[in-house]
Coordinates of C-alpha atoms in Angstrom, one line a residue:
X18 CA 0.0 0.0 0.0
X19 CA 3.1 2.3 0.7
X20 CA 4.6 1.6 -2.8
X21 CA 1.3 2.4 -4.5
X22 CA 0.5 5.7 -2.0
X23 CA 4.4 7.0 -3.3
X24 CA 3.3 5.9 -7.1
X25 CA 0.5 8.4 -6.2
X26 CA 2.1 11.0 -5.1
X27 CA 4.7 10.6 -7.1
X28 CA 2.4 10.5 -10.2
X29 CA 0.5 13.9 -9.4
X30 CA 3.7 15.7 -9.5
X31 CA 4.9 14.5 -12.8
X32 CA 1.5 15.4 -14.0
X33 CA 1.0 18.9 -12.4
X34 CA 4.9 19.7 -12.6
X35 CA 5.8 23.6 -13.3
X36 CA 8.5 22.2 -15.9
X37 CA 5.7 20.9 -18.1
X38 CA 5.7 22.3 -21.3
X39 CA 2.6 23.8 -22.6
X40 CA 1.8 21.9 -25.6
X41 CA 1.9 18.7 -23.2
X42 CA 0.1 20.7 -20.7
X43 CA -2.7 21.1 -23.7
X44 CA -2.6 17.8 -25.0
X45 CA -3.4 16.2 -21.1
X46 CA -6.2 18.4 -20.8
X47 CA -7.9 18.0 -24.0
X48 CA -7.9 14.4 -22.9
X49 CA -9.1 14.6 -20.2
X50 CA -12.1 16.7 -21.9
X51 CA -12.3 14.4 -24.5
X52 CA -13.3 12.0 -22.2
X53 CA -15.7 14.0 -20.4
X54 CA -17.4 14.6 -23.0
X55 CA -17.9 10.9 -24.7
X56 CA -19.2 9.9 -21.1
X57 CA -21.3 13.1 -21.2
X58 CA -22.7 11.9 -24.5
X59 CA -22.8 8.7 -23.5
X60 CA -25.0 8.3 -20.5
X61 CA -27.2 10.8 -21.9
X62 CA -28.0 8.8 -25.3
X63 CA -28.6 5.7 -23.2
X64 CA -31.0 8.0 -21.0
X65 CA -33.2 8.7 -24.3
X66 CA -32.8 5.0 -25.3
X67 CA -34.4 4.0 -21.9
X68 CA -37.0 6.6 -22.1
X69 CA -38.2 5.7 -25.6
X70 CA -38.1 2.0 -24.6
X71 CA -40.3 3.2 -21.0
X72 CA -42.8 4.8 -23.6
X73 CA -43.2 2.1 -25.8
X74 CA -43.9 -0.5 -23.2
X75 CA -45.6 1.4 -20.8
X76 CA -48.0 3.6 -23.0
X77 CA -48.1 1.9 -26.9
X78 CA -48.3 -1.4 -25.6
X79 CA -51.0 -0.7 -23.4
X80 CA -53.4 0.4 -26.5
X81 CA -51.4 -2.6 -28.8
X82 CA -52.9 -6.0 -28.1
X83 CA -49.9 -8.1 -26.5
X84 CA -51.7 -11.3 -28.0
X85 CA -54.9 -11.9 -30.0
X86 CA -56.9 -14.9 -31.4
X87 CA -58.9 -13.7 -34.5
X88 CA -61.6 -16.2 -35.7
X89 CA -60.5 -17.3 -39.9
X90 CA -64.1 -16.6 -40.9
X91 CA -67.2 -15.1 -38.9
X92 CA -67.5 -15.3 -35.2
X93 CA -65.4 -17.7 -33.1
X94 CA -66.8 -21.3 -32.5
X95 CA -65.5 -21.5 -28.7
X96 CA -64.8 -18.3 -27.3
X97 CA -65.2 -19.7 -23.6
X98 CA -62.1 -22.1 -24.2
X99 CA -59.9 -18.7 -25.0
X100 CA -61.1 -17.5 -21.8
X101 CA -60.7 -20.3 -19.4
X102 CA -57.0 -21.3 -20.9
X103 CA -56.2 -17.3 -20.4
X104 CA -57.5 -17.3 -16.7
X105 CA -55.6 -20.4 -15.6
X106 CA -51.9 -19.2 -17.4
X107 CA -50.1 -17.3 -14.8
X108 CA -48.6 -14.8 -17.2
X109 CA -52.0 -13.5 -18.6
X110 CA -53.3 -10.4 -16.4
X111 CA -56.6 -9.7 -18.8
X112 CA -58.6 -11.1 -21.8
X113 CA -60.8 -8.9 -23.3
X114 CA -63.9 -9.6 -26.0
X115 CA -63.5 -7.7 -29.4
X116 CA -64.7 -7.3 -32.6
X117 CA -62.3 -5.6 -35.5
X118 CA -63.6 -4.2 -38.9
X119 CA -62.8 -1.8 -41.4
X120 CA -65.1 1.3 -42.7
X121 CA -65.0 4.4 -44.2
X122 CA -66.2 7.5 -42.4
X123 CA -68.7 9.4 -44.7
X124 CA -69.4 13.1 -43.6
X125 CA -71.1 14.9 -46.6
X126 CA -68.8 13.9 -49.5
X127 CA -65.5 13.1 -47.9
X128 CA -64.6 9.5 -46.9
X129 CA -62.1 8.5 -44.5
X130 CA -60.7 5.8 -43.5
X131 CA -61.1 3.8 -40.2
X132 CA -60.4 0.9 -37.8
X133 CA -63.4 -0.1 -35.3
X134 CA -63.3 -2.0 -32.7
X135 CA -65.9 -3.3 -31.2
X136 CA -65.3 -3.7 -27.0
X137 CA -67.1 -4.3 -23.5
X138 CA -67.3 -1.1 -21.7
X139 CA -68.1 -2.9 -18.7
X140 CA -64.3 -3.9 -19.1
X141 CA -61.8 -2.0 -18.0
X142 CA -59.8 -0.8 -21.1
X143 CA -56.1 1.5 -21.5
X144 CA -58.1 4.0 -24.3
X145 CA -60.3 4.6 -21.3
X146 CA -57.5 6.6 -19.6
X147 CA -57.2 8.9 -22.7
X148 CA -61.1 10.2 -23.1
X149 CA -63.5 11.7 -20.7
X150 CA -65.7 9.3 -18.8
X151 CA -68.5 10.6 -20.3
X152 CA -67.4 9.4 -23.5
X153 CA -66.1 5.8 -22.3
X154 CA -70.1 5.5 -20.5
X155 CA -71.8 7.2 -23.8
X156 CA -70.3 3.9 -25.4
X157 CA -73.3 1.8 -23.7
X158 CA -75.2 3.2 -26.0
X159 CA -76.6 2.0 -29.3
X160 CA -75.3 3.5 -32.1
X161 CA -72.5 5.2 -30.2
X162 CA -69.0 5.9 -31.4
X163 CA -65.5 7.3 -30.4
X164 CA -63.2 8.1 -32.7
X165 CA -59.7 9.6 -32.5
X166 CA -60.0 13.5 -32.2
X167 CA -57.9 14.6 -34.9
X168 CA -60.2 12.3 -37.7
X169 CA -62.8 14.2 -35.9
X170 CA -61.6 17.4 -36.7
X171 CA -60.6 16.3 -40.1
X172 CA -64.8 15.4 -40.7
X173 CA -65.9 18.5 -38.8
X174 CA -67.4 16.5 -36.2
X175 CA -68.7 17.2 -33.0
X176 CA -70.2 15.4 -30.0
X177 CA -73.6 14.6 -31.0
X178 CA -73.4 14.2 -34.7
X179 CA -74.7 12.1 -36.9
X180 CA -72.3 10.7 -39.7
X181 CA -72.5 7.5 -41.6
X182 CA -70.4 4.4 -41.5
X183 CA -69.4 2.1 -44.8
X184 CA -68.6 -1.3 -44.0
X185 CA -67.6 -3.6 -46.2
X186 CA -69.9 -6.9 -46.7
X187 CA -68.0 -9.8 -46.0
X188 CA -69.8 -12.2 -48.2
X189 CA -68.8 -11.8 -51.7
X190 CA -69.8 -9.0 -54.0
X191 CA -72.4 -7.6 -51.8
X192 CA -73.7 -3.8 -51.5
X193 CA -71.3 -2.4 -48.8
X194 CA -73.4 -2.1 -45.6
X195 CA -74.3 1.5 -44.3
X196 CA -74.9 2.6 -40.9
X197 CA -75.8 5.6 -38.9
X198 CA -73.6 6.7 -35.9
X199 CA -73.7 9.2 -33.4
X200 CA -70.2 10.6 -31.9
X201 CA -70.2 10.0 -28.5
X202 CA -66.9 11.6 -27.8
X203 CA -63.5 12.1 -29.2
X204 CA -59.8 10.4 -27.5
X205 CA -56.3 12.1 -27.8
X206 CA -53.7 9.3 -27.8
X207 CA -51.1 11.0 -30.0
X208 CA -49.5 9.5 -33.4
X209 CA -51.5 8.2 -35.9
X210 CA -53.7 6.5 -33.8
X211 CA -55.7 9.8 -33.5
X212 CA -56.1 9.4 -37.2
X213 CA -57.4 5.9 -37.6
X214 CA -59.1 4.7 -34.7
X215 CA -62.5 4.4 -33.8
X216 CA -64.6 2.7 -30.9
X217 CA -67.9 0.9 -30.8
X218 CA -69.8 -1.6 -28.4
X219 CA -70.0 -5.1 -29.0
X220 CA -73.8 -4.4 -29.4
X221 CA -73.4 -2.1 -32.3
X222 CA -70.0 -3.6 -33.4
X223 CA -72.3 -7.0 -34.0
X224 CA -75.1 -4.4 -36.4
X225 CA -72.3 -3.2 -38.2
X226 CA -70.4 -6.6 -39.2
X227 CA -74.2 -8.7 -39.4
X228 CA -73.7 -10.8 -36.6
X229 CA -76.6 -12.0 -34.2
X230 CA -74.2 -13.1 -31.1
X231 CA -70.5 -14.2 -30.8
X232 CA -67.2 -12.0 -31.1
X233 CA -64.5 -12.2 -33.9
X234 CA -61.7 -12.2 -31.3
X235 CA -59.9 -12.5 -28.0
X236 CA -57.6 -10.1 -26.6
X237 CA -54.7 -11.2 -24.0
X238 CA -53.2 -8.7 -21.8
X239 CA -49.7 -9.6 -20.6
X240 CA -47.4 -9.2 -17.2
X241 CA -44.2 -10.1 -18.9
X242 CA -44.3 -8.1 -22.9
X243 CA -41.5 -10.3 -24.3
X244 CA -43.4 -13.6 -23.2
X245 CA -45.5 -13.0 -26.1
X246 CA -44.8 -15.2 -28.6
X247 CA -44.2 -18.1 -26.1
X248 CA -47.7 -17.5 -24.0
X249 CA -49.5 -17.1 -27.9
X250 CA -48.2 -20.5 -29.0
X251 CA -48.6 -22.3 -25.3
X252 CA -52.8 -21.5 -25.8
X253 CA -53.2 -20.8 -29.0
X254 CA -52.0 -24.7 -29.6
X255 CA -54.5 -25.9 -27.3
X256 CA -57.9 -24.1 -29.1
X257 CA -60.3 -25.8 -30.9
X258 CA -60.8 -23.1 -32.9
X259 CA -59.2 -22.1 -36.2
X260 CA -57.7 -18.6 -35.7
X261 CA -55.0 -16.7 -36.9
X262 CA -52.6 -15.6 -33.8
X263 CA -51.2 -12.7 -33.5
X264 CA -48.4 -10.6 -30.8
X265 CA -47.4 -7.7 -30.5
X266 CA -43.8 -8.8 -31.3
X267 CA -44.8 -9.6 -34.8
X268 CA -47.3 -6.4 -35.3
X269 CA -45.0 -3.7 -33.5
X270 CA -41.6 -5.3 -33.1
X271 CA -39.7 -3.3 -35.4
X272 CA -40.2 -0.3 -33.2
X273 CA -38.7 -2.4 -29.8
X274 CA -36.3 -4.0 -32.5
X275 CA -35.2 0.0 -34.1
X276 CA -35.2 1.3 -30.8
X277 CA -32.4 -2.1 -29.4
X278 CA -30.3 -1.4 -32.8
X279 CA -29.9 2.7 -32.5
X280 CA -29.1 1.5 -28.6
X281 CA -26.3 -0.8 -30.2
X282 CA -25.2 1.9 -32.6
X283 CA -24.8 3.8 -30.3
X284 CA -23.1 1.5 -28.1
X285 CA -20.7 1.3 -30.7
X286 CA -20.1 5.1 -31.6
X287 CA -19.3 6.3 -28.3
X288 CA -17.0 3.5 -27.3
X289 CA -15.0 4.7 -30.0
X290 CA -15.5 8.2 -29.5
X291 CA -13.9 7.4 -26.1
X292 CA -11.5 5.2 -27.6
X293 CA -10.1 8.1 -29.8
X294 CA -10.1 10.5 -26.1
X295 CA -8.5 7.5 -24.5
X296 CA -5.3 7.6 -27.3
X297 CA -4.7 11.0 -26.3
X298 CA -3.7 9.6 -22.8
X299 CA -0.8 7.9 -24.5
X300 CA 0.6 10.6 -26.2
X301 CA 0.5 12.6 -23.1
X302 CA 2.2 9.8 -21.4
X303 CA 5.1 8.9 -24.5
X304 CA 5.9 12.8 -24.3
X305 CA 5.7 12.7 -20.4
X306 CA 8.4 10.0 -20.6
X307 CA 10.6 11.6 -22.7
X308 CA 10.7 14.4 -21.1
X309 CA 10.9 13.1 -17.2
X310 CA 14.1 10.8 -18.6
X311 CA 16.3 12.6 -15.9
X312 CA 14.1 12.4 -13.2
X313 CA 13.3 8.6 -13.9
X314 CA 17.1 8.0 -14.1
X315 CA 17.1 9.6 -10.5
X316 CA 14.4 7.2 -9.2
X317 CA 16.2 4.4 -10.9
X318 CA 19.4 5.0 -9.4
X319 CA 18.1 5.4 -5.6
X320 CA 16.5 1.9 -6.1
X321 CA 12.8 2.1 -7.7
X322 CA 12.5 -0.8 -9.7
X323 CA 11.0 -1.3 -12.9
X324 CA 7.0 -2.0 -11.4
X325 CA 7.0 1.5 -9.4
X326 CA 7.7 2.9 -12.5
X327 CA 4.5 1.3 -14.2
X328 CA 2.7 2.0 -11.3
X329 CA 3.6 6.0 -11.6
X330 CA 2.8 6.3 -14.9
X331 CA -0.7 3.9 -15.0
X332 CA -1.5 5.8 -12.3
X333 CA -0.7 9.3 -14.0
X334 CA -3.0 8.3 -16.9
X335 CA -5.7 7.5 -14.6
X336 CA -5.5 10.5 -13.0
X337 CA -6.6 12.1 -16.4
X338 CA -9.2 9.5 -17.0
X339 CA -10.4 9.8 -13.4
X340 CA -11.1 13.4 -13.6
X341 CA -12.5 13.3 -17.0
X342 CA -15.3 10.4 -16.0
X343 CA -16.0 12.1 -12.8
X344 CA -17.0 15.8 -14.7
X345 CA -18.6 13.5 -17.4
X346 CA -20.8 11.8 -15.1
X347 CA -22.1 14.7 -13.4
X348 CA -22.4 16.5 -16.6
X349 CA -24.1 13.6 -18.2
X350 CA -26.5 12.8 -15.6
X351 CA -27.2 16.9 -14.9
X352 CA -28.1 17.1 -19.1
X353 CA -30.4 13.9 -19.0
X354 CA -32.5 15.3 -16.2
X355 CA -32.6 18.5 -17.9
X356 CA -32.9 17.2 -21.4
X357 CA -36.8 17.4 -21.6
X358 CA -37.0 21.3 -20.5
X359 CA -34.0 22.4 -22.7
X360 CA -35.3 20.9 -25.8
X361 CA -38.8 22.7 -24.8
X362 CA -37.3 25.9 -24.8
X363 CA -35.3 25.3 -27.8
X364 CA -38.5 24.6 -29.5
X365 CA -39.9 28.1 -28.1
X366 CA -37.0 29.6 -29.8
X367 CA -37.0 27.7 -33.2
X368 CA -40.9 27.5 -33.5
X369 CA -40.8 24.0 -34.5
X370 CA -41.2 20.7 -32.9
X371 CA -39.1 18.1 -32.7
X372 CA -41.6 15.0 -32.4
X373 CA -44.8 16.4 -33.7
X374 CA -47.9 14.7 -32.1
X375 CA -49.8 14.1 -35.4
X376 CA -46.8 11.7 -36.2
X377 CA -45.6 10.0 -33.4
X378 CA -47.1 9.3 -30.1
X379 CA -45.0 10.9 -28.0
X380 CA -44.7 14.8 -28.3
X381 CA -41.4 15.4 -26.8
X382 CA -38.2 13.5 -26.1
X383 CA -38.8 11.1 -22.9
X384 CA -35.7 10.6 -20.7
X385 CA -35.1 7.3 -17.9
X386 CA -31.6 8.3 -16.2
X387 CA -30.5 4.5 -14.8
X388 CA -27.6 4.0 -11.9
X389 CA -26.1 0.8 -14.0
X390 CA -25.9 3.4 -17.1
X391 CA -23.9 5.1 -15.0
X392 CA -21.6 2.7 -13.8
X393 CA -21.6 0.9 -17.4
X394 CA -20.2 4.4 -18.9
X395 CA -17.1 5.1 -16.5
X396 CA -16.1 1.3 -16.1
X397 CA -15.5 1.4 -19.7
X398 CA -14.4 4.8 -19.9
X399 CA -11.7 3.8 -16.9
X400 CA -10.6 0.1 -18.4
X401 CA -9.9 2.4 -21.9
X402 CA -7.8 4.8 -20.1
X403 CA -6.2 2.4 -17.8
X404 CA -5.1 0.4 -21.3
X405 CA -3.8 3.8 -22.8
X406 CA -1.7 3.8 -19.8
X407 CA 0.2 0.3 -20.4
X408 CA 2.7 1.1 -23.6
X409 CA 4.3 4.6 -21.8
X410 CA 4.5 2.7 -18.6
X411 CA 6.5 -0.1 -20.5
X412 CA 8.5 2.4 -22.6
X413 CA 9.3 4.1 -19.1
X414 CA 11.4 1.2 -18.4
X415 CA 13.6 0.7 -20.8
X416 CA 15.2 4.2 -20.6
X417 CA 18.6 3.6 -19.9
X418 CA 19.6 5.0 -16.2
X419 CA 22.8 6.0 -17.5
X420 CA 21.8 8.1 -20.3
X421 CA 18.5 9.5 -18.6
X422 CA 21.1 10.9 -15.7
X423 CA 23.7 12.7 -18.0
X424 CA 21.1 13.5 -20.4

């Protein structure tokens, strides 16, 4: 412990020494802010990474059926069997009744697309949590609808209106079916989904696709997301219904999937942005050498061996990469908590947003700061600064004691 305390010591002077030049003066610090700033960058990508991934499972996935059975043709045969496999699974938290079809919105003249789906409002339901409870109870009602508020404004419509509702017949070449709707209230999700969705009872959903009883589908609600595709195929091999299976892995995966490959991009880029800070480490050290030749000849000569000298100099370039992961940190964790409010006010100044709403379903960049982030960030940033250290250490060894002293 005494030999590595002198190291130290020993290590602070060679690196804070009046004799240092200036050039090597500038080419320690700009290492030491290189660093810095690759862990700054660092931890606070990861931060977005995590809060992207928080939003998709948390709120997208919530609207996104994690796993539905949809009967091949008409209304499914054994519904009850769905149900009773999905209550005895551990891993199943909810199965809901639907019914899915597509229509077109006719107000006046215009046409617009839409998906209904037919649901239980007796059952609790995640688009419940983004309209008014008056417009989740006005869904009790025959002939009732919700639809997404922006395809609302696009018709012109307004609680209360009448509009009509083209359905396609699903028996061959049949008349498309029309129905009258009231809108019983708008939702605001955010994304697309404002655009496309719309919400009926099972009652009218039945009118509107010609179906006496029954449902089309079975909805699964999940405790663990990426259990999915296992839980899917564990009941959907034990129905005695035909259906076609779906998960959310297979719908929506490519945004978990996009979201896991910028993360490993990223990964990527900033170990080498840290790698490049790291190399300027070694030239600080190769020049320190050189020009402490006398005063390692000294040390030489009173009896250091060759290992204190590595340990000076290792301990020299942790120094730098020390202090550059310490102001890193704090600068990366202080920018991810901040992130949010300094992109608002960046769009104040610019006028424009950066995630607009009517695109995506988020409206501004969400941020998770996580402690093993942290700790990920400077144990790399320290191994790559402690293997910068390991050639100048070496070299400092082989100077000759006699030549270093008359030098």
């Amino acid at each position: 412990m005494r030999s590595w305390a002198l190291a130290w010591q020993l290590a602070r002077r060679f690196r804070r020494g009046r004799e240092r030049s200036g050039f090597l003066s500038f080419i320690s610090a700009s290492s030491t802010i290189g660093i810095a700033l690759g862990c700054t960058v660092f931890i606070a990508g990861l931060s977005v990474m995590n809060g992207f991934a928080d939003v998709l499972e948390e709120r997208f996935l919530k609207l996104v059926p994690h796993i539905q059975f949809t009967a091949v043709e008409g209304a499914l045969q054994y519904p009850e069997t769905i149900f009773q496999l999905a209550e005895q699974h551990p891993e199943v938290v909810a199965a809901r009744p639907v019914i899915r079809t597509q229509g077109l919105v006719q107000k006046g003249r215009e046409f617009v697309g839409v998906q209904v789906t037919g649901l239980d409002p007796s059952t609790p339901h995640a688009i419940s949590e983004y309209m008014s409870a008056r417009s989740w109870q006005a869904l009790h009602e025959p002939g009732a609808m919700v639809l997404g508020a922006d395809l609302a404004a696009k018709l012109n419509l307004t609680v209360g209106d009448k509009f009509t509702l083209v359905v396609a017949s699903e028996r061959g070449f049949q008349a498309p079916k029309r129905q009258a709707l009231t809108l019983a209230g708008t939702f605001r999700f955010g994304g697309q989904v404002d655009h496309q969705l719309g919400y009926v009872s099972l009652a009218t959903a039945r009118q509107l696709v010609g179906m006496e009883q029954g449902i089309t589908g079975v909805e699964l609600e999940l405790s663990a997301l990426f259990a999915a595709e296992r839980v899917a195929n564990e009941i959907g091999y034990q129905l005695q219904d035909y259906v076609f299976l779906e998960h959310w892995m297979r719908a929506q995966g490519h945004l978990y999937r996009d979201i896991q490959m910028v993360r490993t991009v990223m990964y990527l880029v900033l170990v080498l942005v840290l790698a490049v800070a790291c190399f300027n480490i070694v030239s600080t050290l190769v020049m320190t050498v050189q020009e402490k030749r006398r005063h390692i000849g000294i040390l030489r000569t009173m009896g250091m061996r060759a290992g204190g000298l590595v340990k000076i100099f290792v301990l020299q370039g942790l120094q730098n990469g020390m202090l550059g992961i310490a102001v890193g940190v704090v600068a990366g964790s202080l920018l991810s908590l901040n992130l949010p409010a300094l992109l608002t006010l960046l769009e104040s100044f610019t006028g424009s947003s950066l995630l607009a709403s009517d695109v995506y379903f988020v409206d501004r960049i969400p941020v998770r700061l996580q402690a093993m982030d942290i700790l990920w960030v400077a144990t790399v940033a320290l191994l790559l600064s402690l293997l910068a250290t390991l050639y100048p250490a070496w070299q400092a060894t082989r100077i000759s004691v006699v030549k270093a002293i008359s030098a």
